[in-house]
Amino acid sequence: MDKKMIFSGVQPSGCVTLGNYIGALKNWVKLQEEYHCMYSVVDLHSITVRQDPEALRERCLSFLALYLACGIDPEKSILFFQSHVTQHAELSWLLSCHTYMGELSRMTQFKDKSAKHEDNINAGLFTYPVLMAADILLYQTDLVPVGADQTQHLELARDIAIRMNHTYGEDTFVVPEGYYAPVGARIMSLQDPTSKMSKSDPNPNGYIWVLDAPEVIAKKIKRAVTDSDGVIAYQEGKHGVNNLLSIYGAVTGQTPQKAAEGFAGQGYGALKTQVAEAVIEELRPVREKYAQIIADKEYLTKVYKDGAEKASALAEKTLEKIQNRLGFVKRG
Ligand code: TRP
């Protein structure tokens, strides 16, 4: 295996936004040409908060269909549901015995989430980063495309790998590194452009859903918060305008600075119209492909079954190796 291994996952919660599309999915599609890519709908992670079972099932399938619609190619990448590859949960236990309470207590996401869900601070919320480490280490992953909000978790995965390598042999785990996309990584909320565009934003005007109808996209962009100086420039402090320029740049393949030059002398109305048009055209084929794929349950099933089978074969190799190194009796 000469190509490097990539693993990334998205939790099936909320909906896939333009931010996810630009910051993650669009890059994932590019990465498949150069790397061995594993992309997972990490359903096990999503039950740290209570889910409605039927809604979860539907959302999982919808996320998978959306990955495919965005251009993740099951001939090139391994696409699967985390819960279908049971080695994730098994490795997670082995790793949890090499992870300290102190380390997990320091995770800012745990602190934030337990403040938000005071009535359900379950053990899974606490050990969430260990399961994420298992996702990554199970495939001897070299590179992990993640957003900035996941660096602390990735750092923990590295620490666990390094620790276990010291104890059980330096070739036990590949120590993974983060992969941060060169451009378009951070798309902000349209309503509060100082915070990230979030799929769990209670105000749907803050985000663009990848499957929003063209009229809805146009309306949301028209309502986007800008500023009162009326000058289109990519500049410190002009959060709203910067965000629109970042979106435009990411979709049309140029830097936001370059995009700003193209709009010189125009007003915010014109900017918004053109950003909306660009986004609508970018997402049109995704929406059309999605409609086809989600209707073809047979195809979807084939994709996730094949994916789980391939992932499982790779996962099993690592799991057996680790079980062996920890001193468990070989399965004969
Ligand atoms: N925790 C990640 C998030 O919320 C999702 C995730 C789970 C993940 N396992 C992963 C991302 C492994 C990268 C690699 O965004």
mmCIF file of N, CA and C in Angstrom, residues 8 19 39 105 109 133 156 169 180-181 186 190 203 232 253 296 308 318:
data_model
loop_
_atom_site.group_PDB
_atom_site.id
_atom_site.type_symbol
_atom_site.label_atom_id
_atom_site.label_comp_id
_atom_site.label_asym_id
_atom_site.label_seq_id
_atom_site.Cartn_x
_atom_site.Cartn_y
_atom_site.Cartn_z
ATOM 1 N N SER A 8 -12.271 9.812 7.629
ATOM 2 C CA SER A 8 -13.040 10.897 8.221
ATOM 3 C C SER A 8 -14.486 10.464 8.417
ATOM 4 N N GLY A 19 -21.672 24.742 4.706
ATOM 5 C CA GLY A 19 -20.394 24.740 5.429
ATOM 6 C C GLY A 19 -19.749 23.359 5.423
ATOM 7 N N TYR A 39 -14.661 6.803 4.437
ATOM 8 C CA TYR A 39 -15.592 7.818 4.905
ATOM 9 C C TYR A 39 -16.763 7.132 5.593
ATOM 10 N N SER A 105 -11.438 14.389 30.806
ATOM 11 C CA SER A 105 -12.092 15.511 31.505
ATOM 12 C C SER A 105 -11.689 16.851 30.911
ATOM 13 N N GLN A 109 -15.070 19.775 24.217
ATOM 14 C CA GLN A 109 -16.379 19.388 23.680
ATOM 15 C C GLN A 109 -17.210 18.668 24.747
ATOM 16 N N ALA A 133 -10.959 7.923 18.456
ATOM 17 C CA ALA A 133 -9.580 7.439 18.294
ATOM 18 C C ALA A 133 -9.604 6.047 17.674
ATOM 19 N N LEU A 156 -5.703 13.694 21.061
ATOM 20 C CA LEU A 156 -5.851 12.577 22.003
ATOM 21 C C LEU A 156 -5.598 11.237 21.289
ATOM 22 N N GLY A 169 5.163 -1.834 21.187
ATOM 23 C CA GLY A 169 5.983 -1.882 19.973
ATOM 24 C C GLY A 169 5.671 -0.704 19.074
ATOM 25 N N TYR A 180 -5.653 19.562 7.047
ATOM 26 C CA TYR A 180 -6.469 20.769 7.021
ATOM 27 C C TYR A 180 -6.485 21.304 5.604
ATOM 28 N N ALA A 181 -7.663 21.386 5.036
ATOM 29 C CA ALA A 181 -7.795 21.798 3.638
ATOM 30 C C ALA A 181 -7.224 23.192 3.443
ATOM 31 N N ARG A 186 -13.603 27.321 6.516
ATOM 32 C CA ARG A 186 -14.525 27.810 7.541
ATOM 33 C C ARG A 186 -15.595 28.737 6.978
ATOM 34 N N LEU A 190 -24.864 32.685 8.352
ATOM 35 C CA LEU A 190 -25.313 33.848 7.585
ATOM 36 C C LEU A 190 -25.942 34.903 8.494
ATOM 37 N N ASN A 203 -31.909 28.545 14.101
ATOM 38 C CA ASN A 203 -32.427 29.462 13.088
ATOM 39 C C ASN A 203 -31.985 29.007 11.694
ATOM 40 N N ILE A 232 -17.515 46.435 -0.858
ATOM 41 C CA ILE A 232 -17.165 45.020 -0.954
ATOM 42 C C ILE A 232 -15.649 44.868 -0.903
ATOM 43 N N GLY A 253 -13.845 28.578 -7.070
ATOM 44 C CA GLY A 253 -12.441 28.186 -7.161
ATOM 45 C C GLY A 253 -11.455 29.349 -7.174
ATOM 46 N N ASP A 296 -33.402 4.996 -4.768
ATOM 47 C CA ASP A 296 -32.889 3.686 -5.186
ATOM 48 C C ASP A 296 -32.307 2.939 -3.982
ATOM 49 N N ALA A 308 -19.066 -1.839 4.278
ATOM 50 C CA ALA A 308 -18.843 -2.456 5.593
ATOM 51 C C ALA A 308 -17.964 -3.697 5.463
ATOM 52 N N THR A 318 -6.193 -5.023 12.133
ATOM 53 C CA THR A 318 -5.665 -4.225 13.248
ATOM 54 C C THR A 318 -6.133 -4.792 14.579
#
